[in-house]
Each structure stands twice: as structure tokens, then as C-alpha cells.
Coordinates of C-alpha atoms in Angstrom, one line a residue:
M1 CA 0.2 0.3 0.0
R2 CA 1.2 3.5 -0.8
A3 CA 1.5 5.5 2.4
P4 CA -0.4 9.1 2.8
Y5 CA 0.4 12.0 0.8
Y6 CA 1.1 14.8 2.6
P7 CA 2.1 18.6 0.9
W8 CA 4.8 19.6 3.4
A9 CA 8.4 18.0 3.7
L10 CA 8.9 16.4 6.7
R11 CA 12.4 17.8 7.0
H12 CA 10.6 21.2 6.9
L13 CA 8.2 20.1 10.0
L14 CA 10.9 18.7 11.9
T15 CA 13.4 21.8 11.8
G16 CA 10.6 24.5 11.8
C17 CA 9.6 26.9 14.8
P18 CA 5.8 25.5 15.3
S19 CA 3.7 28.3 16.8
V20 CA 1.0 27.4 19.2
G21 CA -1.6 27.9 16.6
C22 CA -0.1 25.5 14.5
L23 CA 0.1 22.9 17.2
M24 CA -3.8 23.4 17.9
D25 CA -4.1 22.5 14.3
L26 CA -2.2 19.4 14.4
C27 CA -4.3 18.4 17.6
D28 CA -7.3 19.2 15.3
E29 CA -6.0 17.0 12.6
N30 CA -5.1 14.0 15.3
Y31 CA -8.8 14.1 16.3
R32 CA -10.3 14.1 13.2
H33 CA -8.0 10.7 12.5
L34 CA -8.7 9.2 15.4
L35 CA -12.1 9.7 14.9
R36 CA -11.8 7.7 11.3
L37 CA -10.5 5.3 13.3
A38 CA -12.7 4.9 15.4
P39 CA -15.7 6.5 14.6
R40 CA -17.8 6.0 18.0
L41 CA -14.6 6.5 20.1
R42 CA -17.2 8.1 23.1
T43 CA -18.9 4.6 23.4
L44 CA -16.2 2.2 23.5
R45 CA -15.0 0.4 26.3
G46 CA -12.3 -1.8 27.2
R47 CA -10.0 -3.5 24.7
L48 CA -10.6 -3.5 21.0
Q49 CA -8.2 -4.8 18.1
S50 CA -8.0 -3.3 14.1
R51 CA -6.8 -5.9 11.7
V52 CA -6.1 -5.6 8.0
S53 CA -4.7 -7.8 6.0
G54 CA -1.2 -7.3 5.5
G55 CA -0.8 -5.2 8.2
M56 CA 0.2 -5.2 12.0
D57 CA -2.8 -5.4 14.4
L58 CA -3.5 -2.0 16.0
H59 CA -4.3 -2.2 19.5
L60 CA -7.0 0.3 21.1
E61 CA -7.5 0.3 25.0
I62 CA -10.2 3.0 26.5
L63 CA -8.5 3.9 30.0
E64 CA -11.5 6.2 30.7
Q65 CA -14.3 7.8 29.8
T66 CA -15.8 11.0 31.1
P67 CA -19.1 13.0 29.4
Y68 CA -16.0 15.3 27.7
T69 CA -13.0 13.4 27.0
T70 CA -11.7 9.8 26.5
C71 CA -8.2 8.7 27.8
I72 CA -7.0 6.0 25.5
H73 CA -4.0 3.8 24.8
L74 CA -2.9 2.8 21.4
T75 CA 0.1 0.4 20.1
Y76 CA 1.4 -2.2 18.0
Y77 CA 2.7 -5.3 19.7
F78 CA 5.8 -6.8 18.0
E79 CA 6.6 -10.3 19.2
H80 CA 10.7 -10.5 20.1
Q81 CA 11.9 -13.6 21.7
D82 CA 8.1 -14.9 22.8
Q83 CA 7.7 -11.2 24.3
A84 CA 5.1 -8.5 22.9
H85 CA 6.9 -4.9 22.7
P86 CA 4.6 -1.8 21.8
D87 CA 5.9 0.5 19.3
P88 CA 4.9 3.1 18.7
D89 CA 3.0 3.1 22.2
A90 CA 1.2 5.9 22.9
T91 CA -1.4 7.4 26.4
L92 CA -3.7 10.0 24.5
R93 CA -6.2 12.3 26.2
V94 CA -9.4 12.7 23.6
Y95 CA -11.2 16.7 24.4
H96 CA -14.2 15.9 22.7
D97 CA -15.6 19.3 23.2
S98 CA -12.7 21.3 21.6
R99 CA -12.2 18.3 18.9
Q100 CA -8.3 18.0 20.1
V101 CA -6.1 14.8 20.8
E102 CA -3.6 15.6 23.7
V103 CA -0.2 13.3 23.3
L104 CA 0.2 12.3 27.1
G105 CA 2.8 10.3 26.7
L106 CA 4.6 8.4 23.4
L107 CA 7.1 5.8 22.9
Q108 CA 8.7 4.6 19.8
R109 CA 11.8 4.6 18.1
V110 CA 11.2 5.8 14.4
L111 CA 11.0 9.9 14.8
P112 CA 12.6 10.1 18.9
P113 CA 10.6 13.0 20.3
C114 CA 13.6 15.0 21.2
S115 CA 17.0 14.7 20.7
D116 CA 18.7 17.0 23.9
G117 CA 17.1 18.1 27.1
D118 CA 17.3 21.2 26.1
R119 CA 14.4 21.4 23.8
E120 CA 11.1 23.9 24.5
M121 CA 8.3 22.2 25.7
L122 CA 6.7 23.9 22.5
L123 CA 9.0 22.0 20.0
Q124 CA 8.4 19.1 22.1
K125 CA 4.7 19.0 22.0
W126 CA 4.9 19.5 18.1
R127 CA 7.1 16.8 17.3
V128 CA 4.6 14.2 19.4
N129 CA 2.3 15.6 18.1
L130 CA 3.5 15.4 14.3
F131 CA 4.8 11.9 14.6
L132 CA 0.8 10.9 15.3
S133 CA -0.6 12.9 12.5
K134 CA 1.4 11.1 11.1
W135 CA 0.8 7.5 12.1
L136 CA -2.8 7.8 12.4
A137 CA -3.3 9.2 8.8
Y138 CA -1.4 5.5 8.2
C139 CA -3.6 3.4 10.4
V140 CA -6.8 5.2 8.3
H141 CA -4.5 5.1 5.3
Q142 CA -4.2 1.0 5.6
G143 CA -7.8 0.6 7.0
H144 CA -8.4 0.2 10.1
R145 CA -11.0 0.7 12.1
F146 CA -12.5 0.3 15.9
A147 CA -16.1 -1.0 16.5
P148 CA -17.8 -1.4 19.8
A149 CA -18.1 -4.7 20.9
E150 CA -21.1 -6.4 22.3
L151 CA -21.1 -4.9 25.6
P152 CA -21.2 -7.8 27.8
D153 CA -23.7 -7.9 31.1
A154 CA -23.0 -4.7 33.0
S155 CA -22.2 -7.0 36.1
C156 CA -19.1 -8.5 33.8
R157 CA -17.3 -5.2 32.6
E158 CA -14.2 -4.5 34.0
P159 CA -14.2 -1.0 35.7
V160 CA -12.4 1.6 33.8
T161 CA -9.0 2.6 34.7
V162 CA -8.0 6.5 35.2
C163 CA -5.1 8.1 33.1

């Protein structure tokens, strides 16, 4: 499959000086990508898995659902020496009222969020959100989608964990 087309150069995005407005636009774009992956995100519970032919399984776990936010864990699991290694491994807070996604934590090896400890907070946030945008667009392009599973009896539900 072909990777999504982006009209901007990655090098420019990584070396440019992002503004707060650009970061907000990127968080908004991430929200749109995420809702394409999980259109009924506000109704999802527990752990879900999306499978596409010829691709890695994408795992989504709902950590917390509130009226205005959803906290999720999104990852691939790579098998290595009988152990599952998550990469990329993202914890995200979705703000439904403002239609934004905030990266709470991101571990991945492809595009390190910062190369030294002196980076400004805005640049760090820009880089993790940029990575998330590229990853979500790729997952959408591959055809991943999360749909609600049949809900078990209310007495069998697992408690929802808070981020």
C-alpha cells in the first residue's frame, strides 16, 4: 500500500519553529484522524483490536471515558523472543468538546520526540503530535477501524482505569 501523501516536507516540519496555532491545528487534525479510526470512540469500552490484511494489528484500549474526554492507549505489539513489545506506544487524551487530541505519553523509535534536554516544550509537543498525525493517517490509509464490541452483561464489565 502507498503511504499517505503530505503536501509538506517532513524535514521542514521537524526543523521549523511551530507556533501555538500550528500545534492546535495539528491536535485538531489528530482528532479527525482518530475519529476515522474509531467513529464511535465515545461509546467504546475496554480493549479493541483492528486487523487489516497484510498489516500489523492495531490495539486500542479505553482507559477512561468521561462526558467530555476519553483517555486511550494506542499501539502495535511486535513479537520478539516470546515477548510483546509495544511500538509506537501512545497514551492520548481526547477532548471531544474542543475536538483536540493531547499526547500524554509517546514511546517510539522512528522519530524521537527530542534529541536533547534543552528543547522547548512547544517543540516537544509539536514533534510528538506530528508523529501521531503521521501514524494515525497511516493507520486510516491502511483501513484500520475500531467498532464497539458486543457489550457483556453489566455485572461482568471490568472497571475503567483512570490515566
